[in-house]
């Protein structure tokens, strides 16, 4: 074998090592400027939430009535609310609540929706009929109205708002997984696995589920933005976080009467909701473009 062929062979091996589905996906994602912007926005708010105690010297529950409704200044960057609380501090701590509710509610929806979607798509017949009708019932109601009804039954609280948002979004992931399973169960590798006696649970967990993760990840990223907005909506109606928790929607609700006299009390929480949702949407669109083979060559 000549030296040239050895060099060519080694170069091919190095290229194979450096390439791979995850490496290629990360490379494509980083080339998408809007997706990178979304990632930067999300990471920025995550860092704010994690470093909240180190960024501001104030307590988000501390009330100084003599300093109520002060405009933004060097001492209070975002001003103060009607109780003299520092809005910058409450906004940063609010990121913890909104991200926590958004992420956990989406994780809950994904777990339950994926499980139901796997069962419905794989077994079909009466199992599919019962689960699909359950999805149809949940989808028959507007999401926010169903969430309001659930929280009204369970009682106003941040935890119950999280449960309500998770329940409302179960059909989104369930139907997505069901459609994916219906296409995968006809593939030859699934038929071969059944032919050699592989158990259904192993087929679902080792073969079908891993091949269904891509759309779940994409939809989950987009779903966090929706969950944050829904949590803010419930908080605005007084059905989410309760005082003195600094939830963005609740902050908007408490300050709406000062929108003309002290607009900074609503501007900054509103901007945080907007930017956080925008960041997750941009990142989700970037992930969709990265994982969808039909969009890679555009």
Short mmCIF file of C-alpha atoms in Angstrom, two decimals:
data_model
loop_
_atom_site.label_atom_id
_atom_site.label_comp_id
_atom_site.label_asym_id
_atom_site.label_seq_id
_atom_site.Cartn_x
_atom_site.Cartn_y
_atom_site.Cartn_z
CA UNK A 1 0.00 0.00 0.00
CA UNK A 2 1.42 3.39 -0.97
CA UNK A 3 1.92 6.33 1.35
CA UNK A 4 -0.72 8.31 -0.53
CA UNK A 5 -3.36 5.64 0.08
CA UNK A 6 -2.41 5.50 3.75
CA UNK A 7 -2.79 9.26 4.03
CA UNK A 8 -6.13 9.12 2.25
CA UNK A 9 -7.36 6.33 4.52
CA UNK A 10 -6.29 8.10 7.69
CA UNK A 11 -7.87 11.34 6.48
CA UNK A 12 -11.17 9.57 5.86
CA UNK A 13 -11.10 8.02 9.33
CA UNK A 14 -10.42 11.40 10.93
CA UNK A 15 -13.29 12.92 8.99
CA UNK A 16 -15.61 10.15 10.17
CA UNK A 17 -14.52 10.70 13.76
CA UNK A 18 -15.09 14.44 13.54
CA UNK A 19 -18.49 14.02 11.92
CA UNK A 20 -21.62 12.52 13.40
CA UNK A 21 -25.33 13.28 13.77
CA UNK A 22 -24.92 15.32 16.96
CA UNK A 23 -21.79 17.13 15.78
CA UNK A 24 -23.40 17.90 12.44
CA UNK A 25 -26.56 19.06 14.20
CA UNK A 26 -24.64 21.41 16.50
CA UNK A 27 -22.69 22.76 13.54
CA UNK A 28 -25.88 23.44 11.57
CA UNK A 29 -27.53 25.01 14.59
CA UNK A 30 -24.62 27.37 15.21
CA UNK A 31 -24.76 28.50 11.59
CA UNK A 32 -28.33 29.66 12.11
CA UNK A 33 -27.91 33.22 13.38
CA UNK A 34 -31.49 33.64 14.62
CA UNK A 35 -31.27 30.35 16.53
CA UNK A 36 -28.03 31.48 18.16
CA UNK A 37 -29.70 34.75 19.14
CA UNK A 38 -32.51 32.76 20.76
CA UNK A 39 -30.00 30.58 22.60
CA UNK A 40 -28.18 33.67 23.89
CA UNK A 41 -31.45 35.19 25.15
CA UNK A 42 -32.42 31.96 26.93
CA UNK A 43 -28.99 31.56 28.51
CA UNK A 44 -29.08 35.19 29.62
CA UNK A 45 -32.33 34.69 31.54
CA UNK A 46 -31.15 31.37 32.94
CA UNK A 47 -28.02 33.07 34.30
CA UNK A 48 -30.13 35.88 35.75
CA UNK A 49 -32.31 33.34 37.52
CA UNK A 50 -29.34 31.39 38.90
CA UNK A 51 -27.35 34.45 39.98
CA UNK A 52 -30.30 36.47 41.29
CA UNK A 53 -29.03 36.66 44.92
CA UNK A 54 -25.64 37.92 43.72
CA UNK A 55 -26.90 40.54 41.26
CA UNK A 56 -29.11 42.66 43.50
CA UNK A 57 -28.68 43.69 47.14
CA UNK A 58 -32.43 44.01 47.79
CA UNK A 59 -34.96 41.52 49.08
CA UNK A 60 -37.81 41.05 46.61
CA UNK A 61 -40.33 41.13 49.49
CA UNK A 62 -38.91 44.24 51.23
CA UNK A 63 -41.42 47.12 51.28
CA UNK A 64 -40.32 50.74 51.65
CA UNK A 65 -43.50 52.80 51.37
CA UNK A 66 -41.57 56.08 51.44
CA UNK A 67 -39.98 55.07 48.10
CA UNK A 68 -43.12 53.85 46.33
CA UNK A 69 -43.49 54.40 42.58
CA UNK A 70 -40.04 55.90 42.10
CA UNK A 71 -38.88 56.13 38.50
CA UNK A 72 -35.77 54.21 37.32
CA UNK A 73 -32.57 55.57 38.85
CA UNK A 74 -29.04 54.54 39.79
CA UNK A 75 -30.38 53.16 43.07
CA UNK A 76 -33.38 51.36 41.58
CA UNK A 77 -32.60 50.48 37.96
CA UNK A 78 -36.18 49.56 37.06
CA UNK A 79 -37.82 51.83 39.62
CA UNK A 80 -40.11 50.74 42.45
CA UNK A 81 -43.70 49.51 42.59
CA UNK A 82 -46.68 50.77 44.59
CA UNK A 83 -45.30 49.15 47.77
CA UNK A 84 -41.77 50.49 47.36
CA UNK A 85 -40.30 47.17 46.28
CA UNK A 86 -37.38 47.16 43.85
CA UNK A 87 -38.75 46.11 40.44
CA UNK A 88 -35.34 45.03 39.13
CA UNK A 89 -35.01 42.57 42.00
CA UNK A 90 -38.53 41.24 41.58
CA UNK A 91 -38.07 40.92 37.82
CA UNK A 92 -34.89 38.86 38.21
CA UNK A 93 -36.45 36.57 40.81
CA UNK A 94 -39.50 36.35 38.56
CA UNK A 95 -37.28 34.69 35.94
CA UNK A 96 -36.81 31.80 38.37
CA UNK A 97 -40.55 31.26 38.69
CA UNK A 98 -41.38 31.63 34.99
CA UNK A 99 -38.56 29.36 33.80
CA UNK A 100 -39.33 26.82 36.53
CA UNK A 101 -43.01 26.66 35.60
CA UNK A 102 -42.27 26.63 31.87
CA UNK A 103 -39.68 23.85 32.01
CA UNK A 104 -41.40 21.59 34.55
CA UNK A 105 -44.82 21.86 32.92
CA UNK A 106 -43.33 20.97 29.53
CA UNK A 107 -41.41 18.03 31.03
CA UNK A 108 -44.62 16.76 32.62
CA UNK A 109 -46.54 17.14 29.36
CA UNK A 110 -43.79 15.35 27.43
CA UNK A 111 -43.62 12.40 29.84
CA UNK A 112 -47.37 11.76 29.96
CA UNK A 113 -48.02 12.67 26.31
CA UNK A 114 -45.14 10.50 25.06
CA UNK A 115 -46.27 7.51 27.10
CA UNK A 116 -49.86 7.78 25.85
CA UNK A 117 -48.72 8.41 22.28
CA UNK A 118 -46.46 5.35 22.32
CA UNK A 119 -49.26 3.11 23.57
CA UNK A 120 -51.83 4.51 21.14
CA UNK A 121 -49.61 4.28 18.09
CA UNK A 122 -48.07 0.90 18.85
CA UNK A 123 -51.07 -1.13 19.97
CA UNK A 124 -53.82 0.62 18.00
CA UNK A 125 -57.40 -0.72 18.08
CA UNK A 126 -59.31 0.04 21.30
CA UNK A 127 -56.21 1.40 23.08
CA UNK A 128 -55.73 3.95 20.31
CA UNK A 129 -59.43 4.79 20.30
CA UNK A 130 -59.60 5.50 24.05
CA UNK A 131 -56.40 7.57 24.15
CA UNK A 132 -57.27 9.49 20.97
CA UNK A 133 -60.71 10.37 22.36
CA UNK A 134 -59.02 11.61 25.53
CA UNK A 135 -56.82 13.87 23.41
CA UNK A 136 -59.87 15.08 21.48
CA UNK A 137 -61.67 16.00 24.69
CA UNK A 138 -58.73 18.08 25.91
CA UNK A 139 -58.35 19.74 22.51
CA UNK A 140 -62.06 20.60 22.39
CA UNK A 141 -61.47 23.39 24.91
CA UNK A 142 -59.32 26.48 24.32
CA UNK A 143 -56.07 25.91 26.20
CA UNK A 144 -56.19 28.94 28.48
CA UNK A 145 -59.87 28.36 29.37
CA UNK A 146 -59.16 24.74 30.27
CA UNK A 147 -56.20 25.82 32.39
CA UNK A 148 -58.38 28.39 34.17
CA UNK A 149 -61.02 25.74 34.86
CA UNK A 150 -58.45 23.31 36.27
CA UNK A 151 -56.88 25.92 38.54
CA UNK A 152 -60.32 27.09 39.67
CA UNK A 153 -61.10 23.50 40.74
CA UNK A 154 -57.74 22.82 42.40
CA UNK A 155 -57.35 26.29 43.90
CA UNK A 156 -55.19 29.29 42.94
CA UNK A 157 -51.48 28.55 43.43
CA UNK A 158 -48.28 28.34 41.42
CA UNK A 159 -48.15 24.55 41.77
CA UNK A 160 -51.71 24.09 40.54
CA UNK A 161 -51.01 26.44 37.64
CA UNK A 162 -48.08 24.21 36.72
CA UNK A 163 -50.34 21.13 36.79
CA UNK A 164 -52.95 22.88 34.66
CA UNK A 165 -50.45 23.96 32.00
CA UNK A 166 -49.00 20.45 31.88
CA UNK A 167 -52.43 18.83 31.45
CA UNK A 168 -53.49 21.28 28.74
CA UNK A 169 -50.42 20.52 26.61
CA UNK A 170 -50.50 16.70 26.89
CA UNK A 171 -52.37 16.21 23.56
CA UNK A 172 -49.76 18.23 21.66
CA UNK A 173 -47.00 15.74 22.46
CA UNK A 174 -49.27 12.70 22.53
CA UNK A 175 -50.55 13.22 18.99
CA UNK A 176 -47.05 14.03 17.75
CA UNK A 177 -45.61 10.80 19.18
CA UNK A 178 -48.59 8.74 18.03
CA UNK A 179 -48.12 9.88 14.43
CA UNK A 180 -44.42 9.08 14.62
CA UNK A 181 -45.05 5.60 16.06
CA UNK A 182 -47.62 4.81 13.38
CA UNK A 183 -44.98 5.39 10.71
CA UNK A 184 -42.16 3.62 12.58
CA UNK A 185 -44.00 0.43 13.48
CA UNK A 186 -44.19 -0.49 9.79
CA UNK A 187 -40.42 -0.26 9.34
CA UNK A 188 -38.41 -3.41 8.66
CA UNK A 189 -36.29 -3.19 11.81
CA UNK A 190 -39.45 -3.25 13.95
CA UNK A 191 -40.78 -6.25 12.00
CA UNK A 192 -37.43 -8.00 12.45
CA UNK A 193 -37.43 -7.31 16.18
CA UNK A 194 -40.89 -8.81 16.52
CA UNK A 195 -39.89 -11.81 14.43
CA UNK A 196 -37.05 -12.74 16.80
CA UNK A 197 -39.29 -12.41 19.84
CA UNK A 198 -38.26 -9.05 21.27
CA UNK A 199 -40.72 -7.88 23.91
CA UNK A 200 -43.02 -4.96 23.15
CA UNK A 201 -41.62 -2.89 26.01
CA UNK A 202 -38.09 -3.29 24.66
CA UNK A 203 -39.18 -2.38 21.13
CA UNK A 204 -40.89 0.75 22.42
CA UNK A 205 -38.04 1.91 24.65
CA UNK A 206 -35.01 0.82 22.62
CA UNK A 207 -36.19 1.26 19.02
CA UNK A 208 -39.26 3.46 18.65
CA UNK A 209 -38.73 6.04 21.41
CA UNK A 210 -35.16 7.02 20.40
CA UNK A 211 -36.35 7.53 16.81
CA UNK A 212 -39.17 9.78 18.05
CA UNK A 213 -37.06 12.12 20.19
CA UNK A 214 -36.27 14.71 17.51
CA UNK A 215 -39.80 16.12 17.05
CA UNK A 216 -40.35 15.92 20.82
CA UNK A 217 -37.25 18.03 21.52
CA UNK A 218 -38.23 20.62 18.92
CA UNK A 219 -41.84 20.86 20.09
CA UNK A 220 -40.75 20.90 23.72
CA UNK A 221 -38.49 23.90 23.13
CA UNK A 222 -41.33 25.78 21.44
CA UNK A 223 -43.69 24.61 24.18
CA UNK A 224 -41.65 26.29 26.93
CA UNK A 225 -42.43 29.68 25.38
CA UNK A 226 -46.14 28.85 25.31
CA UNK A 227 -46.04 27.59 28.90
CA UNK A 228 -44.38 30.81 30.11
CA UNK A 229 -47.08 32.90 28.44
CA UNK A 230 -49.82 30.69 29.88
CA UNK A 231 -48.29 30.94 33.36
CA UNK A 232 -48.16 34.72 33.00
CA UNK A 233 -51.80 34.73 31.89
CA UNK A 234 -52.88 32.70 34.92
CA UNK A 235 -50.79 34.93 37.16
CA UNK A 236 -52.40 38.03 35.65
CA UNK A 237 -55.83 36.60 36.51
CA UNK A 238 -54.72 35.87 40.07
CA UNK A 239 -54.80 32.09 39.55
CA UNK A 240 -51.05 31.48 39.46
CA UNK A 241 -48.36 32.64 41.85
CA UNK A 242 -49.68 34.33 44.97
CA UNK A 243 -48.21 37.36 46.81
CA UNK A 244 -45.45 38.06 47.58
CA UNK A 245 -43.98 35.78 44.86
CA UNK A 246 -42.63 37.99 42.05
CA UNK A 247 -44.20 36.25 39.05
CA UNK A 248 -44.18 38.36 35.87
CA UNK A 249 -47.88 37.97 35.09
CA UNK A 250 -48.83 38.81 38.66
CA UNK A 251 -46.55 41.86 38.55
CA UNK A 252 -48.40 43.07 35.45
CA UNK A 253 -51.74 42.52 37.15
CA UNK A 254 -50.73 44.40 40.30
CA UNK A 255 -49.37 47.36 38.31
CA UNK A 256 -51.96 47.77 35.56
CA UNK A 257 -53.64 50.64 37.41
CA UNK A 258 -50.36 52.59 37.28
CA UNK A 259 -49.76 52.11 33.55
CA UNK A 260 -50.15 55.85 32.90
CA UNK A 261 -48.62 57.31 36.04
CA UNK A 262 -45.80 54.79 36.48
CA UNK A 263 -45.38 52.86 33.19
CA UNK A 264 -42.07 51.31 34.28
CA UNK A 265 -43.99 49.03 36.65
CA UNK A 266 -45.45 47.15 33.67
CA UNK A 267 -42.85 47.73 30.96
CA UNK A 268 -40.03 45.64 32.44
CA UNK A 269 -42.03 42.52 33.44
CA UNK A 270 -43.77 42.67 30.07
CA UNK A 271 -40.44 42.89 28.23
CA UNK A 272 -39.14 39.88 30.13
CA UNK A 273 -42.15 37.79 29.07
CA UNK A 274 -41.68 38.96 25.49
CA UNK A 275 -37.93 38.32 25.33
CA UNK A 276 -38.04 34.95 27.07
CA UNK A 277 -40.80 33.67 24.79
CA UNK A 278 -38.98 35.07 21.76
CA UNK A 279 -35.76 33.35 22.79
CA UNK A 280 -37.37 29.92 23.13
CA UNK A 281 -39.28 30.37 19.86
CA UNK A 282 -36.15 31.33 17.93
CA UNK A 283 -34.24 28.44 19.45
CA UNK A 284 -37.08 26.02 18.69
CA UNK A 285 -37.25 27.19 15.08
CA UNK A 286 -33.49 26.68 14.81
CA UNK A 287 -33.76 23.14 16.18
CA UNK A 288 -36.55 22.35 13.73
CA UNK A 289 -34.46 23.61 10.81
CA UNK A 290 -31.49 21.60 12.09
CA UNK A 291 -33.25 18.27 12.56
CA UNK A 292 -35.65 18.40 9.61
CA UNK A 293 -33.80 16.94 6.59
CA UNK A 294 -36.17 18.73 4.21
CA UNK A 295 -34.94 22.11 5.51
CA UNK A 296 -31.21 21.44 5.81
CA UNK A 297 -30.40 22.29 2.21
CA UNK A 298 -32.43 25.47 2.03
#
